[in-house]
Amino acid sequence: MLTSRIIGFGSFLPPKIVTNDDLAKIVDTSDEWIFTRTGIRTRHIASDGESTSTLAIEAAKNALKSAKMEASDIDLIVLATATPDKTFPATASLIQKAIGGSKTCAAFDVGAACSGFVYALSCADGMLKGGLAKTALVVGSETLSRVCDWTDRTTCVLFGDGAGAVVLKAFEENEHSIKNKGIYENLIRSDGNMFDLLVSTGGPSTSELCGKITMNGREVYKHAVNNISNIILELLAKNNLKTTDIDWYVPHQANLRIIESIAEKIDIPLDRFILTIGETANISSASIPIALDTGIKSGRIKSGDLIMMATMGGGFTWSAGLVRI
Ligand code: ACO
């Protein structure tokens, strides 16, 4: 039977770093407020000439290098993003153009806000297991700085820009076992009744503009803790696993307090979680692949480790993925 394994990791953060003190010069805030409420110290911000595609291309190249694969081996590119370069075509097509995907390559974008990466991974995993592609690039890339309202201190301090990518490859296995390396199972969920709680003020078919981020922070916080904790426990229970069977938790990086509350709810120490929020802030669909790459590069995530990814975002959407690296 066909299974899919993650064989390469990459990320890219734009060089420009903006500190909380820098933000305190443009809105009424402070390093102390931001850090104690969110755990964020800095964020990377795209400069003129950088965009979601340019960040994605660098992350994709780094992932290909780590997988020791040629771009011509790639026959599927799935990009998760809420901040595409253009309303259409898909920004994934620009990644294909830049890296030179194969002539039989498919490329498309997935939009599920901060849950986007696990949604995109789920699509690519299903296509590899179904024999529709052999080697896939799955990328999360965002330039959230372009959709922040820089006069709104309640949102602009939370977000940053960056990209992360993985390479997936189809393998023949005798059985689909949790003991084997590979993507074991993903769960993806949505509740459209919560649409207005975390939403852009515009869009091509409503305002003809992309709009700016608005959110009900308290409601988002509450649902993020509950949905992420519950989907982790659901995925573990479905596979007769205990929370302690997971080597590393790789959660969406929205807010350190959200991650601390999840750790407390599932009764796992925070040091089993890969954290990047302090340096990167919230990069929506890029946050999980960046955290994966950070975990690999720091030597914490090792070959054979069992990883639980979990996230929640606008929609509301939420998702979790169980992968042996
Ligand atoms: N600096 C200083 N003061 C601020 C700032 C700021 N940047 N932002 C808000 N305040 C003020 C408010 O105006 C309010 O003042 P008031 O009491 O005089 O009215 C006070 O701080 C408290 O505001 P709250 O919104 O109650 O603060 P809270 O403790 O709830 O923290 C926060 C706000 C950090 C946004 C929190 O609700 C949160 O983390 N929510 C989750 C949101 C999130 O992470 N969204 C990311 C996208 S969704 C996702 O990725 C899952």
CSV table of N, CA, C and O in Angstrom, one decimal, residues 173-291:
chain,number,residue,atom,x,y,z
A,173,GLU,N,4.5,0.4,1.6
A,173,GLU,CA,4.7,-0.2,2.9
A,173,GLU,C,3.7,-1.4,2.9
A,173,GLU,O,2.7,-1.5,2.2
A,174,ASN,N,4.1,-2.4,3.7
A,174,ASN,CA,3.2,-3.6,3.9
A,174,ASN,C,1.9,-3.3,4.6
A,174,ASN,O,0.9,-3.8,4.4
A,175,GLU,N,2.0,-2.3,5.6
A,175,GLU,CA,0.9,-2.0,6.4
A,175,GLU,C,0.9,-0.5,6.8
A,175,GLU,O,2.0,0.1,6.9
A,176,HIS,N,-0.2,0.0,7.2
A,176,HIS,CA,-0.3,1.4,7.7
A,176,HIS,C,-0.2,1.3,9.2
A,176,HIS,O,-1.2,1.1,9.9
A,177,SER,N,1.1,1.5,9.7
A,177,SER,CA,1.3,1.3,11.1
A,177,SER,C,1.9,2.5,11.7
A,177,SER,O,2.7,3.2,11.1
A,178,ILE,N,1.5,2.8,13.0
A,178,ILE,CA,2.0,4.0,13.7
A,178,ILE,C,3.5,3.8,13.9
A,178,ILE,O,4.2,4.8,14.2
A,179,LYS,N,4.0,2.6,13.8
A,179,LYS,CA,5.4,2.3,14.1
A,179,LYS,C,6.3,2.8,12.9
A,179,LYS,O,7.5,3.0,13.0
A,180,ASN,N,5.6,2.8,11.7
A,180,ASN,CA,6.4,3.2,10.5
A,180,ASN,C,6.5,4.8,10.4
A,180,ASN,O,5.6,5.5,10.9
A,181,LYS,N,7.6,5.2,9.7
A,181,LYS,CA,7.7,6.6,9.5
A,181,LYS,C,6.6,7.1,8.5
A,181,LYS,O,6.2,6.3,7.6
A,182,GLY,N,6.1,8.3,8.7
A,182,GLY,CA,5.1,8.8,7.7
A,182,GLY,C,4.0,9.5,8.4
A,182,GLY,O,3.9,9.6,9.6
A,183,ILE,N,3.1,10.0,7.5
A,183,ILE,CA,1.9,10.7,8.0
A,183,ILE,C,0.9,9.7,8.3
A,183,ILE,O,0.5,8.9,7.5
A,184,TYR,N,0.6,9.6,9.6
A,184,TYR,CA,-0.3,8.5,10.1
A,184,TYR,C,-1.8,8.9,9.9
A,184,TYR,O,-2.6,8.2,9.2
A,185,GLU,N,-2.2,10.0,10.4
A,185,GLU,CA,-3.6,10.5,10.3
A,185,GLU,C,-3.7,12.0,10.5
A,185,GLU,O,-3.0,12.5,11.4
A,186,ASN,N,-4.6,12.6,9.8
A,186,ASN,CA,-4.9,14.0,10.0
A,186,ASN,C,-6.4,14.2,10.3
A,186,ASN,O,-7.2,13.4,9.7
A,187,LEU,N,-6.7,15.1,11.2
A,187,LEU,CA,-8.2,15.4,11.3
A,187,LEU,C,-8.3,16.9,11.0
A,187,LEU,O,-7.5,17.7,11.4
A,188,ILE,N,-9.3,17.2,10.2
A,188,ILE,CA,-9.6,18.6,9.8
A,188,ILE,C,-11.0,18.9,10.1
A,188,ILE,O,-11.9,18.2,9.8
A,189,ARG,N,-11.3,20.1,10.7
A,189,ARG,CA,-12.6,20.5,11.2
A,189,ARG,C,-12.9,21.9,10.8
A,189,ARG,O,-12.0,22.8,10.7
A,190,SER,N,-14.2,22.3,10.8
A,190,SER,CA,-14.6,23.6,10.6
A,190,SER,C,-16.0,23.9,11.2
A,190,SER,O,-16.8,23.0,11.3
A,191,ASP,N,-16.2,25.1,11.7
A,191,ASP,CA,-17.5,25.6,12.2
A,191,ASP,C,-17.7,27.0,11.6
A,191,ASP,O,-17.3,28.0,12.2
A,192,GLY,N,-18.4,27.1,10.5
A,192,GLY,CA,-18.7,28.3,9.8
A,192,GLY,C,-19.5,29.3,10.6
A,192,GLY,O,-19.6,30.5,10.3
A,193,ASN,N,-20.2,28.9,11.7
A,193,ASN,CA,-21.0,29.8,12.6
A,193,ASN,C,-20.1,30.8,13.2
A,193,ASN,O,-20.5,31.8,13.7
A,194,MET,N,-18.8,30.5,13.3
A,194,MET,CA,-17.8,31.4,14.0
A,194,MET,C,-17.1,32.3,13.0
A,194,MET,O,-16.1,33.0,13.4
A,195,PHE,N,-17.6,32.4,11.8
A,195,PHE,CA,-16.9,33.1,10.7
A,195,PHE,C,-16.5,34.5,11.1
A,195,PHE,O,-15.4,35.0,10.8
A,196,ASP,N,-17.4,35.2,11.7
A,196,ASP,CA,-17.2,36.7,12.0
A,196,ASP,C,-16.3,37.0,13.1
A,196,ASP,O,-15.9,38.1,13.4
A,197,LEU,N,-15.8,35.9,13.9
A,197,LEU,CA,-15.0,36.2,15.1
A,197,LEU,C,-13.6,36.5,14.7
A,197,LEU,O,-12.8,37.0,15.6
A,198,LEU,N,-13.1,36.1,13.6
A,198,LEU,CA,-11.7,36.3,13.2
A,198,LEU,C,-11.8,36.4,11.6
A,198,LEU,O,-11.8,35.4,10.9
A,199,VAL,N,-11.8,37.7,11.1
A,199,VAL,CA,-12.2,37.8,9.7
A,199,VAL,C,-11.5,39.1,9.1
A,199,VAL,O,-11.3,40.1,9.9
A,200,SER,N,-11.3,39.0,7.9
A,200,SER,CA,-10.8,40.2,7.2
A,200,SER,C,-11.9,41.2,6.9
A,200,SER,O,-13.0,40.7,6.6
A,201,THR,N,-11.7,42.5,6.9
A,201,THR,CA,-12.8,43.4,6.6
A,201,THR,C,-13.2,43.5,5.1
A,201,THR,O,-14.1,44.2,4.8
A,202,GLY,N,-12.4,42.8,4.3
A,202,GLY,CA,-12.8,42.9,2.8
A,202,GLY,C,-12.5,41.6,2.1
A,202,GLY,O,-12.1,40.6,2.7
A,203,GLY,N,-12.7,41.7,0.8
A,203,GLY,CA,-12.4,40.5,-0.1
A,203,GLY,C,-12.8,40.9,-1.5
A,203,GLY,O,-13.6,41.8,-1.7
A,204,PRO,N,-12.2,40.2,-2.5
A,204,PRO,CA,-12.4,40.5,-3.9
A,204,PRO,C,-13.9,40.6,-4.3
A,204,PRO,O,-14.3,41.5,-5.0
A,205,SER,N,-14.7,39.7,-3.8
A,205,SER,CA,-16.1,39.7,-4.3
A,205,SER,C,-17.1,40.5,-3.4
A,205,SER,O,-18.3,40.6,-3.6
A,206,THR,N,-16.6,41.1,-2.3
A,206,THR,CA,-17.4,41.9,-1.4
A,206,THR,C,-17.0,43.3,-1.5
A,206,THR,O,-17.8,44.2,-1.7
A,207,SER,N,-15.7,43.6,-1.2
A,207,SER,CA,-15.3,45.0,-1.2
A,207,SER,C,-14.3,45.4,-2.3
A,207,SER,O,-13.9,46.5,-2.5
A,208,GLU,N,-13.9,44.3,-3.1
A,208,GLU,CA,-12.9,44.5,-4.1
A,208,GLU,C,-11.6,44.8,-3.6
A,208,GLU,O,-10.6,45.2,-4.3
A,209,LEU,N,-11.4,44.7,-2.2
A,209,LEU,CA,-10.1,45.0,-1.6
A,209,LEU,C,-9.9,43.7,-0.7
A,209,LEU,O,-10.8,43.0,-0.3
A,210,CYS,N,-8.6,43.6,-0.2
A,210,CYS,CA,-8.3,42.4,0.6
A,210,CYS,C,-8.7,42.6,2.0
A,210,CYS,O,-9.0,41.6,2.8
A,211,GLY,N,-8.8,43.8,2.5
A,211,GLY,CA,-9.3,44.1,3.9
A,211,GLY,C,-8.2,43.9,4.9
A,211,GLY,O,-7.0,43.6,4.6
A,212,LYS,N,-8.5,44.2,6.2
A,212,LYS,CA,-7.6,44.1,7.3
A,212,LYS,C,-8.1,43.1,8.3
A,212,LYS,O,-9.3,42.9,8.4
A,213,ILE,N,-7.2,42.6,9.1
A,213,ILE,CA,-7.6,41.6,10.1
A,213,ILE,C,-8.4,42.2,11.3
A,213,ILE,O,-8.0,43.3,11.8
A,214,THR,N,-9.5,41.6,11.6
A,214,THR,CA,-10.3,42.0,12.8
A,214,THR,C,-10.5,40.7,13.6
A,214,THR,O,-10.7,39.6,13.0
A,215,MET,N,-10.7,40.8,14.9
A,215,MET,CA,-11.0,39.6,15.7
A,215,MET,C,-11.5,39.9,17.0
A,215,MET,O,-11.3,41.0,17.6
A,216,ASN,N,-12.3,39.0,17.5
A,216,ASN,CA,-12.7,39.0,18.9
A,216,ASN,C,-11.7,38.2,19.7
A,216,ASN,O,-11.8,36.9,19.8
A,217,GLY,N,-10.7,38.8,20.3
A,217,GLY,CA,-9.6,38.2,20.9
A,217,GLY,C,-9.9,37.2,22.0
A,217,GLY,O,-9.4,36.0,22.0
A,218,ARG,N,-10.9,37.6,22.8
A,218,ARG,CA,-11.3,36.7,24.0
A,218,ARG,C,-11.9,35.4,23.5
A,218,ARG,O,-11.6,34.3,24.0
A,219,GLU,N,-12.8,35.5,22.5
A,219,GLU,CA,-13.5,34.3,21.9
A,219,GLU,C,-12.5,33.4,21.2
A,219,GLU,O,-12.6,32.2,21.3
A,220,VAL,N,-11.6,34.1,20.4
A,220,VAL,CA,-10.6,33.3,19.7
A,220,VAL,C,-9.8,32.5,20.7
A,220,VAL,O,-9.6,31.3,20.5
A,221,TYR,N,-9.4,33.2,21.7
A,221,TYR,CA,-8.5,32.6,22.8
A,221,TYR,C,-9.2,31.3,23.4
A,221,TYR,O,-8.7,30.2,23.4
A,222,LYS,N,-10.5,31.5,23.8
A,222,LYS,CA,-11.2,30.4,24.4
A,222,LYS,C,-11.4,29.2,23.5
A,222,LYS,O,-11.1,28.1,23.9
A,223,HIS,N,-11.8,29.5,22.2
A,223,HIS,CA,-12.0,28.4,21.3
A,223,HIS,C,-10.7,27.8,20.9
A,223,HIS,O,-10.7,26.5,20.7
A,224,ALA,N,-9.6,28.6,20.8
A,224,ALA,CA,-8.3,28.0,20.4
A,224,ALA,C,-7.9,26.9,21.5
A,224,ALA,O,-7.5,25.8,21.1
A,225,VAL,N,-8.0,27.3,22.7
A,225,VAL,CA,-7.6,26.4,23.8
A,225,VAL,C,-8.5,25.1,23.7
A,225,VAL,O,-8.0,24.0,23.7
A,226,ASN,N,-9.8,25.3,23.7
A,226,ASN,CA,-10.7,24.1,23.7
A,226,ASN,C,-10.6,23.2,22.4
A,226,ASN,O,-10.4,22.0,22.5
A,227,ASN,N,-10.6,23.9,21.3
A,227,ASN,CA,-10.6,23.1,20.0
A,227,ASN,C,-9.3,22.4,19.8
A,227,ASN,O,-9.2,21.2,19.4
A,228,ILE,N,-8.1,23.1,20.1
A,228,ILE,CA,-6.8,22.4,19.9
A,228,ILE,C,-6.7,21.3,20.9
A,228,ILE,O,-6.3,20.2,20.5
A,229,SER,N,-7.0,21.5,22.2
A,229,SER,CA,-6.9,20.4,23.2
A,229,SER,C,-7.7,19.2,22.8
A,229,SER,O,-7.3,18.1,22.8
A,230,ASN,N,-9.0,19.5,22.4
A,230,ASN,CA,-9.9,18.5,22.1
A,230,ASN,C,-9.5,17.6,20.9
A,230,ASN,O,-9.7,16.4,20.9
A,231,ILE,N,-9.0,18.3,19.9
A,231,ILE,CA,-8.7,17.6,18.7
A,231,ILE,C,-7.5,16.7,18.9
A,231,ILE,O,-7.3,15.6,18.3
A,232,ILE,N,-6.5,17.2,19.7
A,232,ILE,CA,-5.4,16.4,20.1
A,232,ILE,C,-5.8,15.1,20.8
A,232,ILE,O,-5.5,14.0,20.4
A,233,LEU,N,-6.7,15.3,21.8
A,233,LEU,CA,-7.2,14.1,22.6
A,233,LEU,C,-8.0,13.2,21.7
A,233,LEU,O,-7.9,12.0,21.8
A,234,GLU,N,-8.8,13.7,20.8
A,234,GLU,CA,-9.6,12.9,19.9
A,234,GLU,C,-8.7,12.0,19.0
A,234,GLU,O,-8.9,10.8,18.8
A,235,LEU,N,-7.6,12.7,18.4
A,235,LEU,CA,-6.7,12.0,17.5
A,235,LEU,C,-6.0,10.9,18.2
A,235,LEU,O,-5.8,9.8,17.7
A,236,LEU,N,-5.6,11.2,19.5
A,236,LEU,CA,-4.9,10.2,20.3
A,236,LEU,C,-5.8,9.0,20.6
A,236,LEU,O,-5.4,7.8,20.4
A,237,ALA,N,-7.0,9.4,21.1
A,237,ALA,CA,-8.0,8.3,21.5
A,237,ALA,C,-8.3,7.4,20.3
A,237,ALA,O,-8.4,6.2,20.5
A,238,LYS,N,-8.5,8.0,19.1
A,238,LYS,CA,-8.8,7.2,17.9
A,238,LYS,C,-7.8,6.2,17.6
A,238,LYS,O,-8.0,5.2,17.0
A,239,ASN,N,-6.5,6.5,18.0
A,239,ASN,CA,-5.4,5.6,17.7
A,239,ASN,C,-4.8,4.9,18.9
A,239,ASN,O,-3.7,4.4,18.9
A,240,ASN,N,-5.7,4.8,20.0
A,240,ASN,CA,-5.2,4.2,21.3
A,240,ASN,C,-3.9,4.6,21.8
A,240,ASN,O,-3.0,3.8,22.2
A,241,LEU,N,-3.6,5.9,21.6
A,241,LEU,CA,-2.4,6.5,22.1
A,241,LEU,C,-2.6,7.3,23.3
A,241,LEU,O,-3.7,7.9,23.5
A,242,LYS,N,-1.5,7.5,24.2
A,242,LYS,CA,-1.6,8.3,25.4
A,242,LYS,C,-0.9,9.6,25.0
A,242,LYS,O,0.0,9.7,24.1
A,243,THR,N,-1.2,10.7,25.8
A,243,THR,CA,-0.5,12.0,25.5
A,243,THR,C,1.0,11.8,25.6
A,243,THR,O,1.8,12.5,25.0
A,244,THR,N,1.4,10.9,26.5
A,244,THR,CA,2.9,10.7,26.7
A,244,THR,C,3.6,9.9,25.6
A,244,THR,O,4.8,9.8,25.6
A,245,ASP,N,2.8,9.3,24.7
A,245,ASP,CA,3.4,8.6,23.6
A,245,ASP,C,3.9,9.6,22.5
A,245,ASP,O,4.7,9.1,21.7
A,246,ILE,N,3.6,10.8,22.6
A,246,ILE,CA,4.0,11.8,21.6
A,246,ILE,C,5.4,12.4,22.1
A,246,ILE,O,5.6,12.8,23.2
A,247,ASP,N,6.4,12.3,21.1
A,247,ASP,CA,7.7,12.9,21.5
A,247,ASP,C,7.7,14.4,21.5
A,247,ASP,O,8.3,15.0,22.4
A,248,TRP,N,7.0,15.0,20.5
A,248,TRP,CA,7.0,16.5,20.4
A,248,TRP,C,5.6,17.0,19.9
A,248,TRP,O,5.1,16.5,18.9
A,249,TYR,N,5.1,17.9,20.6
A,249,TYR,CA,3.9,18.6,20.2
A,249,TYR,C,4.4,19.9,19.4
A,249,TYR,O,5.2,20.6,19.9
A,250,VAL,N,3.8,20.0,18.2
A,250,VAL,CA,4.1,21.2,17.4
A,250,VAL,C,2.8,21.9,17.1
A,250,VAL,O,2.1,21.7,16.1
A,251,PRO,N,2.5,22.9,18.0
A,251,PRO,CA,1.2,23.6,17.9
A,251,PRO,C,1.4,24.8,17.0
A,251,PRO,O,2.5,25.4,16.8
A,252,HIS,N,0.2,25.3,16.5
A,252,HIS,CA,0.2,26.6,15.9
A,252,HIS,C,0.7,27.7,17.0
A,252,HIS,O,0.3,27.6,18.2
A,253,GLN,N,1.5,28.6,16.5
A,253,GLN,CA,2.1,29.6,17.4
A,253,GLN,C,1.3,30.9,17.3
A,253,GLN,O,1.6,31.8,16.5
A,254,ALA,N,0.2,31.0,18.1
A,254,ALA,CA,-0.7,32.2,18.1
A,254,ALA,C,-0.4,33.0,19.3
A,254,ALA,O,-0.3,34.3,19.3
A,255,ASN,N,-0.1,32.3,20.4
A,255,ASN,CA,0.0,33.0,21.7
A,255,ASN,C,0.5,32.0,22.7
A,255,ASN,O,0.0,30.9,22.9
A,256,LEU,N,1.6,32.4,23.5
A,256,LEU,CA,2.2,31.5,24.4
A,256,LEU,C,1.2,31.0,25.5
A,256,LEU,O,1.2,29.9,25.9
A,257,ARG,N,0.3,32.0,25.9
A,257,ARG,CA,-0.7,31.6,26.9
A,257,ARG,C,-1.6,30.6,26.4
A,257,ARG,O,-2.1,29.7,27.1
A,258,ILE,N,-2.0,30.6,25.1
A,258,ILE,CA,-2.9,29.6,24.5
A,258,ILE,C,-2.1,28.2,24.6
A,258,ILE,O,-2.7,27.2,25.0
A,259,ILE,N,-0.9,28.2,24.2
A,259,ILE,CA,-0.1,26.9,24.2
A,259,ILE,C,0.1,26.4,25.7
A,259,ILE,O,-0.1,25.2,26.0
A,260,GLU,N,0.3,27.4,26.6
A,260,GLU,CA,0.4,27.0,28.0
A,260,GLU,C,-0.9,26.3,28.5
A,260,GLU,O,-0.9,25.3,29.3
A,261,SER,N,-2.0,26.9,28.1
A,261,SER,CA,-3.3,26.4,28.6
A,261,SER,C,-3.6,25.0,28.0
A,261,SER,O,-4.1,24.1,28.7
A,262,ILE,N,-3.1,24.8,26.7
A,262,ILE,CA,-3.3,23.5,26.1
A,262,ILE,C,-2.4,22.5,26.8
A,262,ILE,O,-2.9,21.4,27.1
A,263,ALA,N,-1.2,22.9,27.1
A,263,ALA,CA,-0.3,22.0,27.8
A,263,ALA,C,-0.9,21.5,29.2
A,263,ALA,O,-0.8,20.3,29.5
A,264,GLU,N,-1.5,22.5,29.8
A,264,GLU,CA,-2.1,22.2,31.1
A,264,GLU,C,-3.3,21.3,31.0
A,264,GLU,O,-3.4,20.3,31.7
A,265,LYS,N,-4.1,21.6,29.9
A,265,LYS,CA,-5.3,20.7,29.7
A,265,LYS,C,-5.0,19.3,29.4
A,265,LYS,O,-5.7,18.4,29.8
A,266,ILE,N,-4.0,19.1,28.6
A,266,ILE,CA,-3.6,17.7,28.2
A,266,ILE,C,-2.6,17.1,29.2
A,266,ILE,O,-2.2,16.0,29.0
A,267,ASP,N,-2.2,17.9,30.2
A,267,ASP,CA,-1.3,17.5,31.2
A,267,ASP,C,0.1,17.0,30.7
A,267,ASP,O,0.6,15.9,31.0
A,268,ILE,N,0.7,17.8,29.8
A,268,ILE,CA,2.0,17.6,29.3
A,268,ILE,C,2.9,18.8,29.5
A,268,ILE,O,2.4,19.9,29.3
A,269,PRO,N,4.1,18.6,30.0
A,269,PRO,CA,5.0,19.8,30.3
A,269,PRO,C,5.3,20.6,29.1
A,269,PRO,O,5.4,20.0,28.0
A,270,LEU,N,5.4,21.9,29.2
A,270,LEU,CA,5.6,22.8,28.1
A,270,LEU,C,6.9,22.5,27.4
A,270,LEU,O,7.0,22.8,26.2
A,271,ASP,N,7.8,21.8,28.0
A,271,ASP,CA,9.1,21.6,27.3
A,271,ASP,C,9.0,20.4,26.3
A,271,ASP,O,9.9,20.1,25.6
A,272,ARG,N,7.8,19.8,26.2
A,272,ARG,CA,7.6,18.9,25.1
A,272,ARG,C,6.9,19.6,23.9
A,272,ARG,O,6.5,18.9,22.9
A,273,PHE,N,6.8,20.9,24.0
A,273,PHE,CA,6.2,21.7,22.9
A,273,PHE,C,7.3,22.5,22.2
A,273,PHE,O,8.2,23.0,22.8
A,274,ILE,N,7.3,22.4,20.8
A,274,ILE,CA,8.2,23.3,20.1
A,274,ILE,C,7.6,24.7,20.0
A,274,ILE,O,6.5,24.9,19.6
A,275,LEU,N,8.4,25.7,20.5
A,275,LEU,CA,7.9,27.1,20.6
A,275,LEU,C,8.8,28.0,19.7
A,275,LEU,O,10.0,28.0,19.8
A,276,THR,N,8.1,28.8,18.9
A,276,THR,CA,8.8,29.8,18.1
A,276,THR,C,8.1,31.2,18.3
A,276,THR,O,8.6,32.2,17.8
A,277,ILE,N,7.0,31.2,19.0
A,277,ILE,CA,6.2,32.4,19.1
A,277,ILE,C,6.9,33.6,19.5
A,277,ILE,O,6.7,34.7,19.1
A,278,GLY,N,7.9,33.5,20.5
A,278,GLY,CA,8.6,34.6,21.0
A,278,GLY,C,9.4,35.4,20.0
A,278,GLY,O,9.4,36.6,20.0
A,279,GLU,N,9.9,34.7,19.0
A,279,GLU,CA,10.7,35.3,17.9
A,279,GLU,C,9.9,35.7,16.7
A,279,GLU,O,10.3,36.6,16.0
A,280,THR,N,8.9,34.9,16.4
A,280,THR,CA,8.2,35.0,15.1
A,280,THR,C,6.8,35.6,15.2
A,280,THR,O,6.3,36.0,14.1
A,281,ALA,N,6.2,35.7,16.4
A,281,ALA,CA,4.8,36.0,16.5
A,281,ALA,C,4.0,35.0,15.7
A,281,ALA,O,4.4,33.9,15.4
A,282,ASN,N,2.7,35.4,15.4
A,282,ASN,CA,1.8,34.4,14.8
A,282,ASN,C,1.9,34.6,13.2
A,282,ASN,O,1.7,35.6,12.7
A,283,ILE,N,2.4,33.5,12.6
A,283,ILE,CA,2.5,33.5,11.1
A,283,ILE,C,1.5,32.6,10.5
A,283,ILE,O,1.7,32.0,9.4
A,284,SER,N,0.3,32.5,11.1
A,284,SER,CA,-0.8,31.7,10.5
A,284,SER,C,-0.4,30.4,9.9
A,284,SER,O,0.2,29.6,10.7
A,285,SER,N,-0.6,30.1,8.7
A,285,SER,CA,-0.4,28.8,8.1
A,285,SER,C,1.1,28.5,8.0
A,285,SER,O,1.4,27.3,7.8
A,286,ALA,N,2.0,29.4,8.2
A,286,ALA,CA,3.4,29.1,8.2
A,286,ALA,C,4.0,28.7,9.5
A,286,ALA,O,5.1,28.2,9.6
A,287,SER,N,3.2,28.9,10.6
A,287,SER,CA,3.8,28.7,11.9
A,287,SER,C,4.1,27.3,12.2
A,287,SER,O,5.2,27.0,12.8
A,288,ILE,N,3.3,26.3,11.8
A,288,ILE,CA,3.7,24.9,12.1
A,288,ILE,C,4.9,24.4,11.3
A,288,ILE,O,5.8,23.8,11.9
A,289,PRO,N,4.9,24.6,9.9
A,289,PRO,CA,6.1,24.2,9.2
A,289,PRO,C,7.4,24.9,9.7
A,289,PRO,O,8.5,24.3,9.7
A,290,ILE,N,7.3,26.1,10.1
A,290,ILE,CA,8.5,26.8,10.7
A,290,ILE,C,8.9,26.2,12.0
A,290,ILE,O,10.1,25.9,12.2
A,291,ALA,N,7.9,25.9,12.8
A,291,ALA,CA,8.2,25.2,14.1
A,291,ALA,C,8.8,23.8,13.9
A,291,ALA,O,9.7,23.4,14.6
